[in-house]
Each structure stands twice: as C-alpha cells, then as structure tokens.
Tab-separated table of C-alpha atoms in Angstrom:
chain	number	residue	atom	x	y	z
A	1	MET	CA	119.666	100.893	-4.212
A	2	PRO	CA	118.380	104.101	-5.809
A	3	THR	CA	115.608	103.496	-8.329
A	4	SER	CA	114.409	107.030	-9.021
A	5	GLU	CA	115.981	107.260	-12.478
A	6	ALA	CA	114.045	105.278	-15.058
A	7	GLY	CA	116.100	102.619	-16.759
A	8	ALA	CA	118.915	102.499	-14.173
A	9	VAL	CA	120.817	99.234	-14.006
A	10	ASP	CA	119.025	97.010	-11.526
A	11	LEU	CA	122.066	95.900	-9.506
A	12	SER	CA	123.116	97.496	-6.224
A	13	TYR	CA	126.782	97.711	-7.151
A	14	ALA	CA	126.208	98.806	-10.740
A	15	ILE	CA	126.037	102.500	-9.905
A	16	GLY	CA	128.744	104.740	-11.343
A	17	LEU	CA	131.761	103.374	-13.149
A	18	PRO	CA	131.871	99.591	-13.415
A	19	PRO	CA	134.928	97.467	-12.509
A	20	GLU	CA	137.658	97.469	-15.139
A	21	GLU	CA	137.268	93.708	-15.355
A	22	ALA	CA	133.683	94.091	-16.544
A	23	ILE	CA	134.753	96.326	-19.413
A	24	ALA	CA	137.618	93.987	-20.289
A	25	TYR	CA	135.207	91.049	-20.349
A	26	PHE	CA	132.795	92.844	-22.652
A	27	GLU	CA	135.580	94.032	-24.971
A	28	SER	CA	136.941	90.490	-25.177
A	29	LYS	CA	133.722	89.151	-26.679
A	30	GLY	CA	133.825	88.301	-30.350
A	31	TYR	CA	130.761	88.184	-32.565
A	32	ALA	CA	128.362	85.286	-33.025
A	33	ILE	CA	125.462	85.641	-35.439
A	34	GLY	CA	122.333	83.611	-34.713
A	35	PHE	CA	118.665	84.131	-35.586
A	36	LYS	CA	117.424	82.751	-32.267
A	37	TRP	CA	119.082	83.043	-28.879
A	38	GLN	CA	118.981	79.232	-28.598
A	39	GLU	CA	121.498	79.039	-31.436
A	40	VAL	CA	124.240	80.624	-29.309
A	41	TRP	CA	124.199	78.475	-26.236
A	42	ALA	CA	125.389	79.060	-22.656
A	43	GLU	CA	129.189	79.231	-22.389
A	44	ALA	CA	129.544	80.035	-26.091
A	45	HIS	CA	127.440	83.117	-25.318
A	46	ALA	CA	129.915	84.131	-22.616
A	47	ARG	CA	132.758	84.148	-25.135
A	48	SER	CA	130.941	85.882	-27.973
A	49	PHE	CA	128.584	88.798	-28.469
A	50	THR	CA	125.221	88.105	-30.058
A	51	VAL	CA	121.786	89.656	-30.452
A	52	ALA	CA	119.034	87.212	-31.341
A	53	GLY	CA	117.623	87.938	-34.777
A	54	VAL	CA	120.434	90.241	-35.917
A	55	LEU	CA	122.228	88.644	-38.856
A	56	LYS	CA	123.974	91.778	-40.139
A	57	LEU	CA	127.479	92.246	-38.747
A	58	ASP	CA	127.416	96.048	-39.030
A	59	VAL	CA	124.223	96.272	-36.939
A	60	LEU	CA	125.654	93.820	-34.406
A	61	THR	CA	128.729	96.050	-34.205
A	62	ASP	CA	126.562	99.128	-33.581
A	63	VAL	CA	124.770	97.417	-30.686
A	64	ARG	CA	128.013	96.149	-29.178
A	65	GLU	CA	129.670	99.565	-29.353
A	66	ALA	CA	126.666	101.244	-27.722
A	67	LEU	CA	126.778	98.708	-24.888
A	68	LEU	CA	130.514	99.220	-24.460
A	69	GLN	CA	129.994	102.984	-24.188
A	70	ALA	CA	127.318	102.394	-21.557
A	71	LEU	CA	129.707	100.215	-19.552
A	72	GLN	CA	132.609	102.637	-19.792
A	73	HIS	CA	130.558	105.662	-18.762
A	74	GLY	CA	128.165	104.066	-16.277
A	75	GLU	CA	125.158	104.915	-18.429
A	76	THR	CA	121.513	103.909	-18.049
A	77	LEU	CA	119.108	102.162	-20.379
A	78	VAL	CA	117.744	105.560	-21.425
A	79	ASP	CA	121.234	106.727	-22.471
A	80	PHE	CA	121.831	103.481	-24.352
A	81	GLN	CA	118.580	103.787	-26.303
A	82	LYS	CA	119.143	107.470	-27.120
A	83	ARG	CA	122.523	106.639	-28.622
A	84	LEU	CA	121.424	103.557	-30.545
A	85	GLN	CA	117.917	104.361	-31.801
A	86	PRO	CA	118.951	106.992	-34.412
A	87	VAL	CA	121.595	104.624	-35.789
A	88	LEU	CA	119.079	101.790	-36.119
A	89	GLU	CA	116.477	104.100	-37.680
A	90	ALA	CA	118.973	105.258	-40.296
A	91	LYS	CA	119.690	101.652	-41.260
A	92	GLY	CA	116.033	100.582	-41.237
A	93	TRP	CA	116.464	98.321	-38.212
A	94	TRP	CA	114.204	100.168	-35.766
A	95	GLY	CA	110.637	99.004	-35.177
A	96	ARG	CA	108.905	95.648	-35.472
A	97	GLY	CA	108.924	92.816	-37.969
A	98	GLN	CA	111.595	91.142	-40.045
A	99	ILE	CA	114.096	92.649	-42.457
A	100	VAL	CA	113.867	90.974	-45.866
A	101	ASP	CA	116.211	91.513	-48.808
A	102	GLN	CA	113.827	92.639	-51.560
A	103	ALA	CA	116.076	91.289	-54.301
A	104	THR	CA	116.678	87.801	-52.918
A	105	GLY	CA	113.878	87.330	-50.389
A	106	GLU	CA	116.498	86.389	-47.780
A	107	ILE	CA	115.610	87.175	-44.165
A	108	GLN	CA	118.349	89.401	-42.753
A	109	GLY	CA	117.006	89.613	-39.242
A	110	LYS	CA	114.421	91.009	-36.881
A	111	ARG	CA	114.079	94.721	-36.163
A	112	LEU	CA	114.872	96.084	-32.707
A	113	CYS	CA	112.282	97.844	-30.538
A	114	PRO	CA	112.400	99.429	-27.037
A	115	ARG	CA	111.483	96.184	-25.295
A	116	ARG	CA	114.199	94.228	-27.085
A	117	LEU	CA	116.753	96.945	-26.365
A	118	GLU	CA	115.900	96.719	-22.666
A	119	THR	CA	116.461	92.948	-22.707
A	120	ILE	CA	119.756	93.360	-24.589
A	121	PHE	CA	120.929	96.108	-22.234
A	122	ARG	CA	120.052	94.445	-18.962
A	123	THR	CA	121.280	90.967	-19.902
A	124	ASN	CA	124.643	92.160	-21.206
A	125	MET	CA	125.202	94.647	-18.392
A	126	GLN	CA	124.410	92.025	-15.765
A	127	SER	CA	126.675	89.412	-17.332
A	128	SER	CA	129.536	91.885	-17.732
A	129	TYR	CA	129.277	93.254	-14.200
A	130	MET	CA	129.059	89.750	-12.771
A	131	ALA	CA	132.075	88.612	-14.788
A	132	GLY	CA	134.010	91.537	-13.339
A	133	ARG	CA	132.850	90.773	-9.818
A	134	PHE	CA	133.754	87.111	-10.215
A	135	GLN	CA	137.299	87.914	-11.267
A	136	GLU	CA	137.728	90.408	-8.411
A	137	GLN	CA	136.433	87.898	-5.882
A	138	LEU	CA	138.525	85.084	-7.325
A	139	ALA	CA	141.660	87.216	-6.995
A	140	ASN	CA	140.887	87.647	-3.275
A	141	ALA	CA	139.788	84.051	-2.642
A	142	GLU	CA	142.749	83.250	-0.399
A	143	ALA	CA	141.589	85.840	2.136
A	144	ARG	CA	137.842	85.391	1.563
A	145	PRO	CA	137.281	81.830	0.314
A	146	PHE	CA	133.649	81.445	1.364
A	147	TRP	CA	131.076	82.762	-1.081
A	148	GLU	CA	127.485	83.477	-0.091
A	149	TYR	CA	124.550	83.534	-2.504
A	150	VAL	CA	122.496	86.695	-1.944
A	151	ALA	CA	118.996	87.172	-3.382
A	152	VAL	CA	116.859	90.322	-3.268
A	153	LEU	CA	114.054	89.319	-0.938
A	154	ASP	CA	111.034	91.120	-2.338
A	155	ASN	CA	107.857	90.077	-4.146
A	156	ARG	CA	109.641	89.947	-7.521
A	157	THR	CA	112.196	87.353	-6.439
A	158	ARG	CA	111.838	83.890	-7.940
A	159	PRO	CA	111.093	81.271	-5.237
A	160	LEU	CA	114.032	79.098	-6.308
A	161	HIS	CA	116.427	82.062	-6.149
A	162	ARG	CA	115.037	82.988	-2.748
A	163	SER	CA	115.661	79.432	-1.540
A	164	LEU	CA	119.408	79.848	-2.152
A	165	HIS	CA	119.652	83.114	-0.221
A	166	GLY	CA	122.310	82.840	2.475
A	167	ARG	CA	123.696	79.535	1.181
A	168	ILE	CA	127.502	79.485	1.379
A	169	PHE	CA	129.871	77.419	-0.762
A	170	ARG	CA	133.638	77.564	-1.058
A	171	TYR	CA	134.837	79.623	-4.006
A	172	ASP	CA	136.111	76.464	-5.731
A	173	ASP	CA	132.906	74.476	-5.283
A	174	PRO	CA	131.514	73.326	-8.679
A	175	PHE	CA	128.270	75.088	-7.759
A	176	TRP	CA	129.772	78.445	-8.763
A	177	ARG	CA	130.807	77.241	-12.199
A	178	ARG	CA	127.142	76.785	-13.043
A	179	PHE	CA	125.169	79.085	-10.778
A	180	TYR	CA	127.181	82.242	-10.240
A	181	PRO	CA	124.576	84.980	-10.992
A	182	PRO	CA	122.827	85.994	-13.120
A	183	ASN	CA	120.688	82.867	-13.234
A	184	GLY	CA	117.937	84.191	-15.463
A	185	TRP	CA	116.424	87.181	-17.226
A	186	LYS	CA	116.425	90.198	-14.885
A	187	CYS	CA	118.012	88.138	-12.102
A	188	ARG	CA	119.176	90.483	-9.326
A	189	CYS	CA	121.097	87.948	-7.259
A	190	ARG	CA	124.730	88.532	-6.331
A	191	VAL	CA	127.570	86.951	-4.348
A	192	ARG	CA	129.040	88.140	-1.043
A	193	THR	CA	132.456	86.874	0.039
A	194	ARG	CA	133.365	85.951	3.601
A	195	SER	CA	136.555	85.198	5.495
A	196	ALA	CA	137.148	82.303	7.895
A	197	ARG	CA	136.846	84.823	10.717
A	198	ASP	CA	133.427	85.934	9.427
A	199	MET	CA	132.250	82.346	9.350
A	200	GLU	CA	133.341	81.693	12.929
A	201	ARG	CA	132.093	85.009	14.309
A	202	LEU	CA	128.645	84.688	12.701
A	203	GLY	CA	128.302	80.950	13.195
A	204	LEU	CA	127.817	80.298	9.487
A	205	ASP	CA	127.929	76.866	7.864
A	206	VAL	CA	129.485	75.851	4.558
A	207	SER	CA	127.443	73.870	2.042
A	208	SER	CA	128.807	71.531	-0.606
A	209	SER	CA	127.417	70.574	-3.992
A	210	GLU	CA	129.264	67.253	-3.994
A	211	GLY	CA	126.886	64.526	-5.106
A	212	ARG	CA	124.124	67.069	-5.676
A	213	MET	CA	124.851	68.267	-9.220
A	214	GLU	CA	122.635	66.700	-11.870
A	215	THR	CA	121.837	67.136	-15.554
A	216	VAL	CA	118.251	67.607	-16.691
A	217	GLU	CA	116.538	68.162	-20.035
A	218	GLN	CA	115.336	71.766	-20.081
A	219	PRO	CA	112.694	73.104	-22.519
A	220	ILE	CA	114.068	75.928	-24.673
A	221	ASP	CA	111.095	76.841	-26.860
A	222	ARG	CA	107.356	76.375	-27.297
A	223	LYS	CA	107.829	73.434	-29.646
A	224	GLY	CA	109.014	71.164	-26.858
A	225	ASN	CA	112.681	71.133	-27.853
A	226	THR	CA	115.069	70.602	-24.956
A	227	ARG	CA	118.757	70.957	-24.122
A	228	PRO	CA	120.771	69.386	-21.296
A	229	ALA	CA	121.092	71.812	-18.385
A	230	PRO	CA	122.936	71.660	-15.057
A	231	ALA	CA	120.845	71.373	-11.893
A	232	PHE	CA	121.545	71.487	-8.154
A	233	ARG	CA	119.570	69.225	-5.835
A	234	ASP	CA	118.940	71.393	-2.780
A	235	PRO	CA	119.275	69.176	0.311
A	236	ALA	CA	117.145	71.592	2.339
A	237	THR	CA	114.094	71.324	0.068
A	238	GLY	CA	114.792	68.309	-2.124
A	239	LYS	CA	114.001	70.487	-5.145
A	240	LEU	CA	116.151	71.024	-8.213
A	241	PHE	CA	117.574	74.482	-8.835
A	242	VAL	CA	117.886	75.114	-12.571
A	243	ALA	CA	118.815	78.472	-14.067
A	244	ASP	CA	116.703	79.922	-16.876
A	245	ALA	CA	117.327	78.438	-20.312
A	246	GLY	CA	120.438	79.994	-21.800
A	247	PHE	CA	121.997	80.656	-18.397
A	248	GLY	CA	123.437	77.948	-16.105
A	249	TYR	CA	127.020	79.045	-16.722
A	250	ASN	CA	129.419	81.459	-15.046
A	251	PRO	CA	130.063	84.331	-17.495
A	252	GLY	CA	133.275	85.303	-15.738
A	253	GLN	CA	134.702	81.807	-15.552
A	254	ALA	CA	133.610	80.814	-19.038
A	255	ALA	CA	135.353	83.830	-20.558
A	256	TYR	CA	138.178	84.159	-18.018
A	257	GLN	CA	141.685	83.148	-19.047
A	258	PRO	CA	144.540	83.947	-16.641
A	259	ASP	CA	147.813	85.401	-17.916
A	260	LEU	CA	149.762	82.146	-17.900
A	261	SER	CA	153.055	83.964	-18.513
A	262	ARG	CA	152.913	85.162	-14.897
A	263	TYR	CA	152.982	81.606	-13.519
A	264	PRO	CA	155.698	78.920	-13.349
A	265	PRO	CA	155.632	76.635	-16.417
A	266	GLU	CA	154.535	73.600	-14.389
A	267	LEU	CA	151.522	75.484	-12.977
A	268	ALA	CA	150.582	76.856	-16.390
A	269	LYS	CA	150.750	73.339	-17.833
A	270	GLN	CA	148.620	71.976	-14.993
A	271	TYR	CA	145.990	74.679	-15.583
A	272	LEU	CA	145.757	73.898	-19.301
A	273	GLN	CA	145.493	70.169	-18.616
A	274	GLU	CA	142.685	70.709	-16.113
A	275	GLN	CA	140.797	72.977	-18.525
A	276	SER	CA	141.092	70.505	-21.388
A	277	ALA	CA	139.803	67.704	-19.167
A	278	ARG	CA	136.530	69.538	-18.370
C-alpha cells in the first residue's frame, strides 16, 4: 500500500474511489448529538453520525458533509482538513477548549483541532469502507462463503488482532456480527473471502464461534465505568478477543437493511421476524 502521501487513508483498498456501498452507508447516517463518544454506543453509532463534544447541529452537518465529499472523491486527510478548517474557524470551533454560551453559561461543545480531525476522518472512513466491503462480500457469499480475518503483520499490529490473522469463519457465523473490522481505533484489519475450491486447494480449515462467544464488562473511561461488550474465546490461545470500547459491532450489518420489496413476502416476513428476535 502506498504511504508516500501524508494523511492517506490507511487501508490497502481505500485508494481511489470507494465502493458505492460505502458512500450509501455514510449518506444513510442520521445525526446523534452526544458530548462524549460513550453516549452514542456501538450499533447506534453505526446508524447515526456523531462527533464527540459537538452539540451544535450546524457544525455536525459541516463535518458530515466534509467527510461525505472525501468519500465521494477519494480524498485524503489533508484534503478533508483543508476543506473543513476554514469553516470551523469562521464559526469559532477551531482550536482547543470548550465553547461556552456567554449569555447562559451553557457548554455548547468542544472545539476541533488537527488531532481530533484525524480521529474523526480515519474512524468514519474505515467504518464506511468496511460497511461497503461487507455488503459487497455478503452479496457474493453464495460463491465465496468462507471469510478470512486478515491483519497487517507489522510492529504496529495489536497482539490480539495478530492472533486472529488467517482465521476463517463462514460468512454467517455470529463472529462476523461482532468482529468484522474495524475492531479499534486505527485498526487496519480486513476480510478476505474464499470459495470452497480455495479451501480445498489450500488445505484451509473453518473455525466456528459456537459456544465461544461471551459477554464481558469493558471499561469505557478513567472513572472505572463499564459497559457489556461481546468477546470471543479463542480456542487456540484460551484468551478473550474484545474489540476496543465503542467497537464490537459490524458497521455494515448494523446499518444494512435489504430492499425487502425484491423478495417474496414470506421471506421478507421471515427476515423481519429474525431481526426483531435479536
């Protein structure tokens, strides 16, 4: 993956125009206003667009539109910041510290700085690209039903992510509902699909998460507060794989809704019943 241009998206397939599904996913997000990222949790985050600390809807809209432009035109972090910084400066939202209404004393949010813009850019781009990839791979699951977890094996890779490298689960294994990448801040993992012929030719084995999915209490802040989080008990190591706090959900599946008008009524009804039972 080329890395010569500063700020380029750190995913091997995120070069050039993104999949149409990624743009559709991002456009489908509504708005959720929360002062801390913990207030917009996991799958709710997949269905809505939020920036921690931004309580003003017009500023949230500016950030969302800049991200959408970056997705549509295959832009880098540098392009994103160049477009957004003047807008934030004009509204008094660029820099550090909180925004306080001088008349009422009400905290309106926290200003945005280069480091926060990088986090916003990378997290949203990763989630959108992965949602697009998920939907593409799901559409081709009949031909390539075996999905392989692929980690970038360098000195920046988290040990737990590295431990899943090469592990293969069926596309409909519950593992993918919780641990389809990204699984953390700046996670570079991805998923490779394989056919039955690939599996036989390469002598690959299929894993299963049956009986190995657990729920743990995961710390979400420095005060010791916790939230329930999904975990996978790796039979190879005996260790629990837990995504970073705020992840542990599949952005594509959480936001994905098939066009039920294209399916027979009995299948559409079955789908809705299964979703409501989750």
